GROMACS .gro file of C-alpha atoms in nm:
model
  409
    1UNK     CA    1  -5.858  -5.523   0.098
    2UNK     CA    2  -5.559  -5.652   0.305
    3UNK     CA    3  -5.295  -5.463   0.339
    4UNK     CA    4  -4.936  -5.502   0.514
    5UNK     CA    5  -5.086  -5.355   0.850
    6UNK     CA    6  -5.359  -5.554   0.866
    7UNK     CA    7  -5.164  -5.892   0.770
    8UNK     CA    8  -4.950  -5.817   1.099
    9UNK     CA    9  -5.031  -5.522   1.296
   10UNK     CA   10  -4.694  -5.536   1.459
   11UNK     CA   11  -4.490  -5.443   1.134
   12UNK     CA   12  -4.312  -5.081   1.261
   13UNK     CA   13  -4.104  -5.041   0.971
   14UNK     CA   14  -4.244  -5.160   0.566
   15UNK     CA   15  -4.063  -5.077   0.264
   16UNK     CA   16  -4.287  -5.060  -0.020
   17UNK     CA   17  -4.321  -4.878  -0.352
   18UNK     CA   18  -4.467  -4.559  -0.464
   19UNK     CA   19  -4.738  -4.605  -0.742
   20UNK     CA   20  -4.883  -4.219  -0.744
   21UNK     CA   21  -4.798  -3.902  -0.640
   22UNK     CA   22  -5.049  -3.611  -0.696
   23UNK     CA   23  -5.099  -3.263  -0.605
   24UNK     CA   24  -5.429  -3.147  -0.330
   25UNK     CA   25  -5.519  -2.982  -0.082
   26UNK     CA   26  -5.653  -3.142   0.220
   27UNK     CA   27  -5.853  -2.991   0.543
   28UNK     CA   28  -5.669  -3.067   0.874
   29UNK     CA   29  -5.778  -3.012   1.209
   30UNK     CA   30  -5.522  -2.840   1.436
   31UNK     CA   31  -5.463  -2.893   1.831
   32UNK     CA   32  -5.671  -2.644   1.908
   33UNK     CA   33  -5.969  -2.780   1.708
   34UNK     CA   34  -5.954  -2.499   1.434
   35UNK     CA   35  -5.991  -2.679   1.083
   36UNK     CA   36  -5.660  -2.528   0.813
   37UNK     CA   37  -5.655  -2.593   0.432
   38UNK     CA   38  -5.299  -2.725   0.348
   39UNK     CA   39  -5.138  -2.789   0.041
   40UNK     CA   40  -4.930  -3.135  -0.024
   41UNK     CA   41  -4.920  -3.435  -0.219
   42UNK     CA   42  -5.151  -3.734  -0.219
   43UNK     CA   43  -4.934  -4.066  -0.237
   44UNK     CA   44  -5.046  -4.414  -0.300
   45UNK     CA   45  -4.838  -4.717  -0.271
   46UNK     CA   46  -4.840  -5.055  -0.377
   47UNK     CA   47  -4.862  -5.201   0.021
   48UNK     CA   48  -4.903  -4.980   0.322
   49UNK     CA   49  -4.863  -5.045   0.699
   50UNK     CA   50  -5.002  -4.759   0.814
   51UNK     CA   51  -5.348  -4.827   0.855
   52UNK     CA   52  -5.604  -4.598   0.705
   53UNK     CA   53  -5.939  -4.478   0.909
   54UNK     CA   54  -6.249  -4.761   0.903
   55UNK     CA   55  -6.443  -4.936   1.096
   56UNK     CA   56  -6.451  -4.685   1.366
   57UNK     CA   57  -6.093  -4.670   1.413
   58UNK     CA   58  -5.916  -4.339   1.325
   59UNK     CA   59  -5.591  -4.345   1.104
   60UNK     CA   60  -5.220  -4.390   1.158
   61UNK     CA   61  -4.981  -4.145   1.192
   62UNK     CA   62  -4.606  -4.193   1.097
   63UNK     CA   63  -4.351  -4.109   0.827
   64UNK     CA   64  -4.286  -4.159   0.434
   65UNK     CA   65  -3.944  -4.140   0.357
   66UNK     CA   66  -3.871  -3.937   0.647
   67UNK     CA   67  -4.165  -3.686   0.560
   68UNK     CA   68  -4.449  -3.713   0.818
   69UNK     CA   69  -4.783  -3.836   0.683
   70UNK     CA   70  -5.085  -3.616   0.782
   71UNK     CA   71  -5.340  -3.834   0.696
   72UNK     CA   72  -5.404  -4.198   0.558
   73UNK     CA   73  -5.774  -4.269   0.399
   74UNK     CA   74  -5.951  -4.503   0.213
   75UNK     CA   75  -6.016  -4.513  -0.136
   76UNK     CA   76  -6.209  -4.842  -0.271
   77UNK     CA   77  -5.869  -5.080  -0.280
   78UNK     CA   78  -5.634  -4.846  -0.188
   79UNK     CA   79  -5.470  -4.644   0.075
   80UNK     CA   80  -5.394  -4.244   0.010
   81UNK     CA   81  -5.125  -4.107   0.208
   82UNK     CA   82  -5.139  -3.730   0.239
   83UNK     CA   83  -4.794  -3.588   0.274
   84UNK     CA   84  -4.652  -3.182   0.253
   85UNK     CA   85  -4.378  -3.287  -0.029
   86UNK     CA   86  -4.363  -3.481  -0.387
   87UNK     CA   87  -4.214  -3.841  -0.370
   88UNK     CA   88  -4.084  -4.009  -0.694
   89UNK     CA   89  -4.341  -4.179  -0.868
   90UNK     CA   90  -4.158  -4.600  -0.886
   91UNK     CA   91  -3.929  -4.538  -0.634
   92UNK     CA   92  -3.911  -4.766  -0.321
   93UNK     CA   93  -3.982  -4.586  -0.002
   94UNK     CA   94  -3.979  -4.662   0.386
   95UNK     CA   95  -4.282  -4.628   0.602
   96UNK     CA   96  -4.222  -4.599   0.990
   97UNK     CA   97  -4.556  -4.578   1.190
   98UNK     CA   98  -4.606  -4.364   1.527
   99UNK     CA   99  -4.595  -4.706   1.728
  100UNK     CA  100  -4.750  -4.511   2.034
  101UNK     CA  101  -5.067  -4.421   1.845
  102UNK     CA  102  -5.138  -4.761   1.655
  103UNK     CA  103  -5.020  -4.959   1.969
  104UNK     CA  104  -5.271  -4.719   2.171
  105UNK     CA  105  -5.532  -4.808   1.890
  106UNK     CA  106  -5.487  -5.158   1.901
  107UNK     CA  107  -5.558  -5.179   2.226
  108UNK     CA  108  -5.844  -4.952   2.235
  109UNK     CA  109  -6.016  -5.178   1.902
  110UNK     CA  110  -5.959  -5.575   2.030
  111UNK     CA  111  -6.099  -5.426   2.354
  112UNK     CA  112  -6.418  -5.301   2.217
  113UNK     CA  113  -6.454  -5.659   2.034
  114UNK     CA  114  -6.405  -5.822   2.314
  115UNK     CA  115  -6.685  -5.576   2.570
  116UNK     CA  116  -6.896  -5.630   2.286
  117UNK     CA  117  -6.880  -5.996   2.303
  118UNK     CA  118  -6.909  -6.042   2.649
  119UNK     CA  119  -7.190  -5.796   2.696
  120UNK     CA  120  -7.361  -6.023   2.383
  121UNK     CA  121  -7.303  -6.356   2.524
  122UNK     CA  122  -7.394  -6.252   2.905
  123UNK     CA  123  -7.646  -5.997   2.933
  124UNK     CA  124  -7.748  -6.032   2.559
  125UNK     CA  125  -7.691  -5.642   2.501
  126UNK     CA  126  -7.583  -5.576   2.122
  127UNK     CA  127  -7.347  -5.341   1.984
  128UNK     CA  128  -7.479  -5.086   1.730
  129UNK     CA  129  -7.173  -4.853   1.749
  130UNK     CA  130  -6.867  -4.737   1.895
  131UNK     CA  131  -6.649  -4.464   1.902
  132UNK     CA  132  -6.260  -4.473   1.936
  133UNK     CA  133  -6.196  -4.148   2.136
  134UNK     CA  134  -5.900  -3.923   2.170
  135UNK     CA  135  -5.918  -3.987   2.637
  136UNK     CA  136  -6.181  -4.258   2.602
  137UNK     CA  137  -6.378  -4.459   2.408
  138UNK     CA  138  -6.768  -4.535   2.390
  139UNK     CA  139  -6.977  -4.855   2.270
  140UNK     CA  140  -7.336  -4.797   2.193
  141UNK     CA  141  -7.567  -5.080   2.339
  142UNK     CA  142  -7.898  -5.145   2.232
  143UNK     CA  143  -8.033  -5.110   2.581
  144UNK     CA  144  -8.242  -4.902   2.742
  145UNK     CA  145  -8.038  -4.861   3.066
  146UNK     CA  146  -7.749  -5.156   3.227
  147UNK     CA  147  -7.908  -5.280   3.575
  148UNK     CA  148  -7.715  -5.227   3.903
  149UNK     CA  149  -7.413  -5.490   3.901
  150UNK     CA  150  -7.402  -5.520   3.520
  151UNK     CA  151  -7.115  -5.326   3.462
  152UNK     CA  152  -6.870  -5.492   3.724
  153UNK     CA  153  -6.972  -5.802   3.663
  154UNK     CA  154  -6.867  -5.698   3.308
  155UNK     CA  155  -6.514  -5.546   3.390
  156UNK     CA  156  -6.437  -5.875   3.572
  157UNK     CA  157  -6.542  -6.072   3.281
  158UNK     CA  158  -6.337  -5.931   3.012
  159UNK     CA  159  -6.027  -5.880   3.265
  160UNK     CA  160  -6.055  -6.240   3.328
  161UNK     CA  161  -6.038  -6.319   2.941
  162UNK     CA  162  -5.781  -6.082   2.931
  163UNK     CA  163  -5.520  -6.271   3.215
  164UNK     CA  164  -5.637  -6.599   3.000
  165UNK     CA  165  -5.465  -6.498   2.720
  166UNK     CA  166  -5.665  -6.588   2.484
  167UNK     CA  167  -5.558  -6.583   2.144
  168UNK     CA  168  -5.663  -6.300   1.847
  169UNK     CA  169  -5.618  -6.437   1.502
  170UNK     CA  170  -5.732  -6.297   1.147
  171UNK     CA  171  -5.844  -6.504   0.831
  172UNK     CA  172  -5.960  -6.413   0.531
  173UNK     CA  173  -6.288  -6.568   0.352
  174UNK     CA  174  -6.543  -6.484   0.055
  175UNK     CA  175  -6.881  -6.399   0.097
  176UNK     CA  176  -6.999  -6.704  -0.077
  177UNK     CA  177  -6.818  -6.872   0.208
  178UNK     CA  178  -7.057  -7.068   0.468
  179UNK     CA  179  -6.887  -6.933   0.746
  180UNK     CA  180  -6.954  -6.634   0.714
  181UNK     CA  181  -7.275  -6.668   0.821
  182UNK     CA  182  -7.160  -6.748   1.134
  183UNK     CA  183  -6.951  -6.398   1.139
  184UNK     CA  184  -7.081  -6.109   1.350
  185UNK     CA  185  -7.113  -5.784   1.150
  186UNK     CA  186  -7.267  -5.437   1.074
  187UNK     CA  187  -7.249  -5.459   0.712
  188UNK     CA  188  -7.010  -5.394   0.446
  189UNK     CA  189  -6.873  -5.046   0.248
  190UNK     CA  190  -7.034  -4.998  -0.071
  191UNK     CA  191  -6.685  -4.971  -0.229
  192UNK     CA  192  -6.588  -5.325  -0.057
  193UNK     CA  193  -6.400  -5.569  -0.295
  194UNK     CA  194  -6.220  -5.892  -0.294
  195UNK     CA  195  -6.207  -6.143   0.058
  196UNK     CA  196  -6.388  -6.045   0.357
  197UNK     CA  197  -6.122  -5.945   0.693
  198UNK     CA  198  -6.246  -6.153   1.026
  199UNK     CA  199  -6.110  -6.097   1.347
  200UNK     CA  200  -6.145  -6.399   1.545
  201UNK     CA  201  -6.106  -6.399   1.950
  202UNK     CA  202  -6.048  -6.755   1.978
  203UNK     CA  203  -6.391  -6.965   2.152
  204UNK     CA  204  -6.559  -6.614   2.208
  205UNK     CA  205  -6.652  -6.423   1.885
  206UNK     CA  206  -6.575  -6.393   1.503
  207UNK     CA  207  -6.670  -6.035   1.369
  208UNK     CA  208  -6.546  -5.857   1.040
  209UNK     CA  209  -6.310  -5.610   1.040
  210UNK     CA  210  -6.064  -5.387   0.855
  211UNK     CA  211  -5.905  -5.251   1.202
  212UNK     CA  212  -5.584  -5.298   1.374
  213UNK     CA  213  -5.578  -5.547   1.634
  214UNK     CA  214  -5.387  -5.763   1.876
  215UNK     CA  215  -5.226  -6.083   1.873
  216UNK     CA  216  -5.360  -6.200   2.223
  217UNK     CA  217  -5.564  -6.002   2.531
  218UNK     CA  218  -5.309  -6.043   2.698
  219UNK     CA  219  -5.206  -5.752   2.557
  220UNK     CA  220  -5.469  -5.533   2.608
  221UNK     CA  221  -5.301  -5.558   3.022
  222UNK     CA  222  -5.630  -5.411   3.149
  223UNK     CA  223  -5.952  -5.272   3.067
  224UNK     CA  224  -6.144  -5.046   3.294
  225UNK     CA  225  -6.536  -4.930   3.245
  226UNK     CA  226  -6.558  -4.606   3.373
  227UNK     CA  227  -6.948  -4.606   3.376
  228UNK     CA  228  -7.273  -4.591   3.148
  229UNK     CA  229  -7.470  -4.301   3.001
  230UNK     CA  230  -7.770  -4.216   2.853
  231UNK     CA  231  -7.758  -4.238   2.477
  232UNK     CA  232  -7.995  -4.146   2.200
  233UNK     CA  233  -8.322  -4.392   2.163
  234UNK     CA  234  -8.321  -4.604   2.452
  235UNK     CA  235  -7.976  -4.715   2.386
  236UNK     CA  236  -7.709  -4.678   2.658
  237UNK     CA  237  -7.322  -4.539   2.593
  238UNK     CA  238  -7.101  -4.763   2.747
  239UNK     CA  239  -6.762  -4.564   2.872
  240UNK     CA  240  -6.411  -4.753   2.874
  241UNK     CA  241  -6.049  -4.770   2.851
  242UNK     CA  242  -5.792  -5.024   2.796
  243UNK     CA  243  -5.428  -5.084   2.804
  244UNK     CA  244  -5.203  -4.762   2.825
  245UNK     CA  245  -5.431  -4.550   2.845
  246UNK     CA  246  -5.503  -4.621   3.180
  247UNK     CA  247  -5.137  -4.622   3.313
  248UNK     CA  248  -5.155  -4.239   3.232
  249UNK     CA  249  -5.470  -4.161   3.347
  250UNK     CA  250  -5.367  -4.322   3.642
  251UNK     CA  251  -5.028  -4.114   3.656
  252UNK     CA  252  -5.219  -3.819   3.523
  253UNK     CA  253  -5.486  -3.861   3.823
  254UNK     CA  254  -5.184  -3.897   4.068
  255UNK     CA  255  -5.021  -3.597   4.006
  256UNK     CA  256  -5.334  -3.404   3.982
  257UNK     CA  257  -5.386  -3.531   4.342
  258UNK     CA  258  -5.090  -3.414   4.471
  259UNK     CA  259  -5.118  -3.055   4.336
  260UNK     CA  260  -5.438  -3.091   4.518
  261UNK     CA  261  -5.303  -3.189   4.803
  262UNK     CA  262  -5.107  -2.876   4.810
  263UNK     CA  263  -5.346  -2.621   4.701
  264UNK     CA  264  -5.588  -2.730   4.958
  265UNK     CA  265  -5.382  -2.828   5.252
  266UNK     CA  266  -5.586  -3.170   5.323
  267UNK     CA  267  -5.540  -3.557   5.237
  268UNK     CA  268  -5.642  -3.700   4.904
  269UNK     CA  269  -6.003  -3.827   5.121
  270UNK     CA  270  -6.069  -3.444   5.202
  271UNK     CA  271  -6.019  -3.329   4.858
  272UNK     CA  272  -6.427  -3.315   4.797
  273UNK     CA  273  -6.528  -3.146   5.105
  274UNK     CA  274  -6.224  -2.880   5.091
  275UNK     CA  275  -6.384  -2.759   4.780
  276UNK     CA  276  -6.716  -2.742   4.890
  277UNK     CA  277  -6.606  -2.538   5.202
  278UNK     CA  278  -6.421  -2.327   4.916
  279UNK     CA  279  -6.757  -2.294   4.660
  280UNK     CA  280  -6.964  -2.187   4.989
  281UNK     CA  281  -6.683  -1.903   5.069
  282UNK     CA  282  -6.701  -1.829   4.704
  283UNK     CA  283  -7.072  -1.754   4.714
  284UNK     CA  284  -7.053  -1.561   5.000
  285UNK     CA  285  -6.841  -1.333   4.848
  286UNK     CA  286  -6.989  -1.323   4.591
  287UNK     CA  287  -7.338  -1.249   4.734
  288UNK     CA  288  -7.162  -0.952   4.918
  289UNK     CA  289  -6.960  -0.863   4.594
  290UNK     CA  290  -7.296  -0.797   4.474
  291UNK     CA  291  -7.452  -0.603   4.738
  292UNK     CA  292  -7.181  -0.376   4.752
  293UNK     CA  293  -7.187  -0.354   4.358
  294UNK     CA  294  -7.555  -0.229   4.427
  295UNK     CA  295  -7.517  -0.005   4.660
  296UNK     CA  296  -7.226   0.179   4.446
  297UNK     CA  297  -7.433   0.182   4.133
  298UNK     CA  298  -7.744   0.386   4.349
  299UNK     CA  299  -7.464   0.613   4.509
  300UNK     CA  300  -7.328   0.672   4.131
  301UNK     CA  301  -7.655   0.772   4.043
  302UNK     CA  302  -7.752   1.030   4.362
  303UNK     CA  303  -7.460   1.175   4.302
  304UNK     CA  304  -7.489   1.233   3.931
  305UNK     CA  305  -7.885   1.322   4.029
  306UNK     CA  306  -7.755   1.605   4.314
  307UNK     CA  307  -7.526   1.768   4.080
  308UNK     CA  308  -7.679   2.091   3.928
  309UNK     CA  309  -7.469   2.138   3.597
  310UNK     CA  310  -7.479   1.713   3.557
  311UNK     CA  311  -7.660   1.825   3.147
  312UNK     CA  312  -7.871   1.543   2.978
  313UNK     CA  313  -7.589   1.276   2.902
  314UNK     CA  314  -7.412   1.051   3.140
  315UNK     CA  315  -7.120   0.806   3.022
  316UNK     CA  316  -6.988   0.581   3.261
  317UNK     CA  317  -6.728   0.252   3.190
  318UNK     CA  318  -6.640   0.025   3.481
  319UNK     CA  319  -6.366  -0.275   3.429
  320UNK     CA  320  -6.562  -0.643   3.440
  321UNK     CA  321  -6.405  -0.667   3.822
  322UNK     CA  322  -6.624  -0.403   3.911
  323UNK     CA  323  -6.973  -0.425   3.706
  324UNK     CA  324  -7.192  -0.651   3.507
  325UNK     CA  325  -7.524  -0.621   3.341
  326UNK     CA  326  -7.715  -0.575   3.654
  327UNK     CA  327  -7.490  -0.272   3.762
  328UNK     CA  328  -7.593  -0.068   3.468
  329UNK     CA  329  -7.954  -0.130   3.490
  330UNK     CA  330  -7.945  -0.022   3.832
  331UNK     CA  331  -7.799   0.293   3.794
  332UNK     CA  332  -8.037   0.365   3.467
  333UNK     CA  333  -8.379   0.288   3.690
  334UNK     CA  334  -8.233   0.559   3.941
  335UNK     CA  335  -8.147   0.802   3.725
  336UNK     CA  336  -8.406   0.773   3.504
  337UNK     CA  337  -8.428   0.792   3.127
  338UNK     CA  338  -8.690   1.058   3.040
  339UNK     CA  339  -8.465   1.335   3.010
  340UNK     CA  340  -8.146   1.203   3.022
  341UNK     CA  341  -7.920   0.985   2.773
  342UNK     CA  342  -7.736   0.722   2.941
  343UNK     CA  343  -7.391   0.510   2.813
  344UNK     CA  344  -7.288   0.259   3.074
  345UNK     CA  345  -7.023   0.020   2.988
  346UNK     CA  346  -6.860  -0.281   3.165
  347UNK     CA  347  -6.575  -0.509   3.051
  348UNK     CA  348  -6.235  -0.478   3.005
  349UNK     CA  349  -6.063  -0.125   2.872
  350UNK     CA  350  -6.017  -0.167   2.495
  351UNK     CA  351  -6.165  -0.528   2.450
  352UNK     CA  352  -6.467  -0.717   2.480
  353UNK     CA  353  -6.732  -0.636   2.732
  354UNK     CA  354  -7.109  -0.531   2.726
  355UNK     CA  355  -7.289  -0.228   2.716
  356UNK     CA  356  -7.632  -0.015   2.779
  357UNK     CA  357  -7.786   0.257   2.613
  358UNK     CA  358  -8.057   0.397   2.757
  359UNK     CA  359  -8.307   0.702   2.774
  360UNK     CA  360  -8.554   0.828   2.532
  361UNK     CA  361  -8.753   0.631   2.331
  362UNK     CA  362  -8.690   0.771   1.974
  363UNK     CA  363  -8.335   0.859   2.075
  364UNK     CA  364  -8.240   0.500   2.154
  365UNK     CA  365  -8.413   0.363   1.883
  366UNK     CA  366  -8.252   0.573   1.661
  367UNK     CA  367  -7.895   0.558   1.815
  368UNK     CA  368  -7.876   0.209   1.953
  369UNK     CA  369  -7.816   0.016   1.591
  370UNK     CA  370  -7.541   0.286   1.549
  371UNK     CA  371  -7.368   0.220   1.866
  372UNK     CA  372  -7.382  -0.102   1.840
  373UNK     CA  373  -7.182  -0.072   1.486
  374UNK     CA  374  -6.959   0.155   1.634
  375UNK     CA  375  -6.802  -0.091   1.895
  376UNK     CA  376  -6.848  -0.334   1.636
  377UNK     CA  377  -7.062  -0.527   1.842
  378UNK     CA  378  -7.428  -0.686   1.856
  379UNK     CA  379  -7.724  -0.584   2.047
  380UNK     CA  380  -8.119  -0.514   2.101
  381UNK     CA  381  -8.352  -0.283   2.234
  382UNK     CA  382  -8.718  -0.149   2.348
  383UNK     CA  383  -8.863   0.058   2.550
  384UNK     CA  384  -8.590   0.302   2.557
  385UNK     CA  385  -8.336   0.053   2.618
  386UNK     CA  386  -8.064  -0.132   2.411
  387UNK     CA  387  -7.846  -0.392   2.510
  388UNK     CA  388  -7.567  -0.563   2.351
  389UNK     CA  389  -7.197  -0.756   2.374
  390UNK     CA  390  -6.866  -0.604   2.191
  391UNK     CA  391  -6.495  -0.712   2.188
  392UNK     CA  392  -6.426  -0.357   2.073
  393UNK     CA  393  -6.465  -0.176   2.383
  394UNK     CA  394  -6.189   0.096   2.285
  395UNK     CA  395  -6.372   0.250   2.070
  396UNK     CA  396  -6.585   0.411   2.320
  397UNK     CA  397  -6.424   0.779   2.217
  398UNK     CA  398  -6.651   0.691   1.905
  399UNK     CA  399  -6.978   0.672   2.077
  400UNK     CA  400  -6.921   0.953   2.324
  401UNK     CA  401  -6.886   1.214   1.997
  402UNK     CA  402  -7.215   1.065   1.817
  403UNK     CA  403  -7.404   1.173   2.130
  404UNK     CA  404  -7.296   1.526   2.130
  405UNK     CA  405  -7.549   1.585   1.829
  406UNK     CA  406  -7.820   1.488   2.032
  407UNK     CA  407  -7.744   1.629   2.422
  408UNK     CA  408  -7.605   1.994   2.478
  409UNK     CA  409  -7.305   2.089   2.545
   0.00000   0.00000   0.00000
């Protein structure tokens, strides 16, 4: 497998020729993470320079004949294009690719190779996998933890390779080749056919590969390891960045300072402290918040208790501002449930918030799966109490009316 994006990872423009064009459906994951079933048109083409998802790399984005391209994947020799309208089936076609995303991916690949080198040849830390995130990306070491010093003597390292300018070249070989026995690698897809892809950074480290890469580090400008973490079976996650990505975050981090700056009236150095004098106000008021939220719920219930025609049912709804969990179990405990029914509600005034039923046993084990069905909500009870969470708090009204069967009027 070889195709026009992996011969030179710089092509931006490839005009090629459509072999298939079949109808699908294909699941695509929105902005905001939801997963949507859309209809289109599954294209394959004779060459292809945008690159499909492998080798932890995620796919290009771009067009097809002006039509954006959705997704690109993998299937055995070829690359499937998934596009929202038909193309002629042995018609030539252009292919642009999103430049910013496969440049961005570029970068974020030859850097991994070249941590994962480094941290091979120095420390003797192996690579068992690595992720090529949307903010940052993450190389799985087969270590247990990275001693004190390890990871800045490894940012120097690979910056220093980097301002070298060493060269990145690819070549092509067979597995019955000798040298590739001298090729770094996690193993081959099942589906694999025809000459084996290396990526070679030159004197450092051959590995195969089916990704995008760079022509020299040079042009990965920078990388920066933003720390270690613990990862699964004594292995350690190793954090980084490269290239343009850390021009924005930079920018990004810059600007956020400044707001900062402004919404806490102190220098960039204060920032921390400012905010920890602003989480201790926060939990004073709080703590006061609640204190007064206690005392109102025992003066709601005296003066329910003092009032001589009060009856056996008391409904009360306060907005989330004003109440939470704890205020309605205060005011139950002083009321008391023996004799009375209570309905105490907290949240907002027709959506979600939750709510408390309480007073006789059999009453609220009777009542309390029905109220909770009622406000289309979920809940659970015992001992003459049931508790529960609804986003349909508007349909109190509903509630209220099922009680008057069991209190007097």
């Amino acid at each position: 497998m070889a195709f026009q994006c992996q011969r030179d990872s710089y092509v931006q423009e490839f005009v090629t020729t459509v072999v298939s064009c079949s109808p699908c459906e294909l699941s695509l994951e929105r902005a905001s993470g939801k997963k949507e079933k859309v209809k289109g048109f599954e294209v394959i083409l004779k060459d292809t320079v945008l690159f499909p998802e492998g080798g932890g790399q995620p796919d290009d984005r771009g067009t097809l004949g002006g039509v954006p391209v959705l997704r690109v994947t993998r299937r055995g020799a070829e690359a499937v294009h998934f596009v929202a309208s038909a193309v002629e089936v042995g018609s030539s076609i252009q292919l642009k690719v999103d430049w910013d995303r496969r440049f961005d991916h570029m970068q974020q690949h030859s850097g991994q190779h070249l941590i994962t080198a480094l941290a091979d040849s120095t420390f003797g830390y192996k690579t068992t996998s690595w992720e090529l995130g949307r903010q940052y990306s993450t190389i799985e070491l087969n270590t247990a933890m990275v001693k004190a010093g390890e990871v800045e003597a490894l940012e120097n390292a690979v910056n220093d390779k980097i301002r070298a300018a060493v060269p990145i070249t690819i070549e092509l070989l067979f597995l019955d080749d000798p040298a590739v026995q001298q090729v770094r690698s996690r193993g081959l897809p099942d589906d694999h056919s025809g000459p084996i892809r290396i990526v070679n950074i030159e004197g450092m480290d051959s590995n195969m590969c089916c990704g995008t890469h760079v022509s020299n580090l040079s042009h990965l400008q920078l990388i920066k390891i933003l720390g270690t973490e613990k990862g699964k079976k004594n292995k350690t996650n190793l954090i980084f960045m490269a290239g343009n990505r850390i021009l924005k975050y930079v920018e990004k981090s810059y600007n956020r300072e400044r707001s900062l700056t402004d919404l806490l009236t102190s220098g960039v150095d204060d920032h921390v402290e400012a905010v920890e004098k602003l989480q201790n106000a926060v939990k004073g008021l709080r703590k006061s918040n609640l204190n007064l939220l206690r005392d109102m719920a025992v003066l709601i219930a005296q003066n329910f208790k003092s009032d001589p025609n009060r009856g056996n049912l008391f409904c009360l709804h306060r907005c989330v501002k004003d109440g939470d969990a704890e205020f309605m179990n205060i005011i139950a405990k002083e009321i008391g449930t023996e004799d009375t029914i209570l309905f105490l509600t907290v949240g907002e005034e027709r959506g979600a918030g939750l709510f408390l039923l309480a007073g006789p046993v059999d009453v609220v084990d009777r009542l309390g799966p029905r109220v909770a069905e009622l406000l289309e909500g979920k809940g659970a009870g015992k001992k003459g109490r049931f508790q529960g969470k609804t986003s349909c708090m508007g349909r109190r009204a509903g509630v209220k009316a099922l009680f008057r069967c069991f209190s007097p009027k």
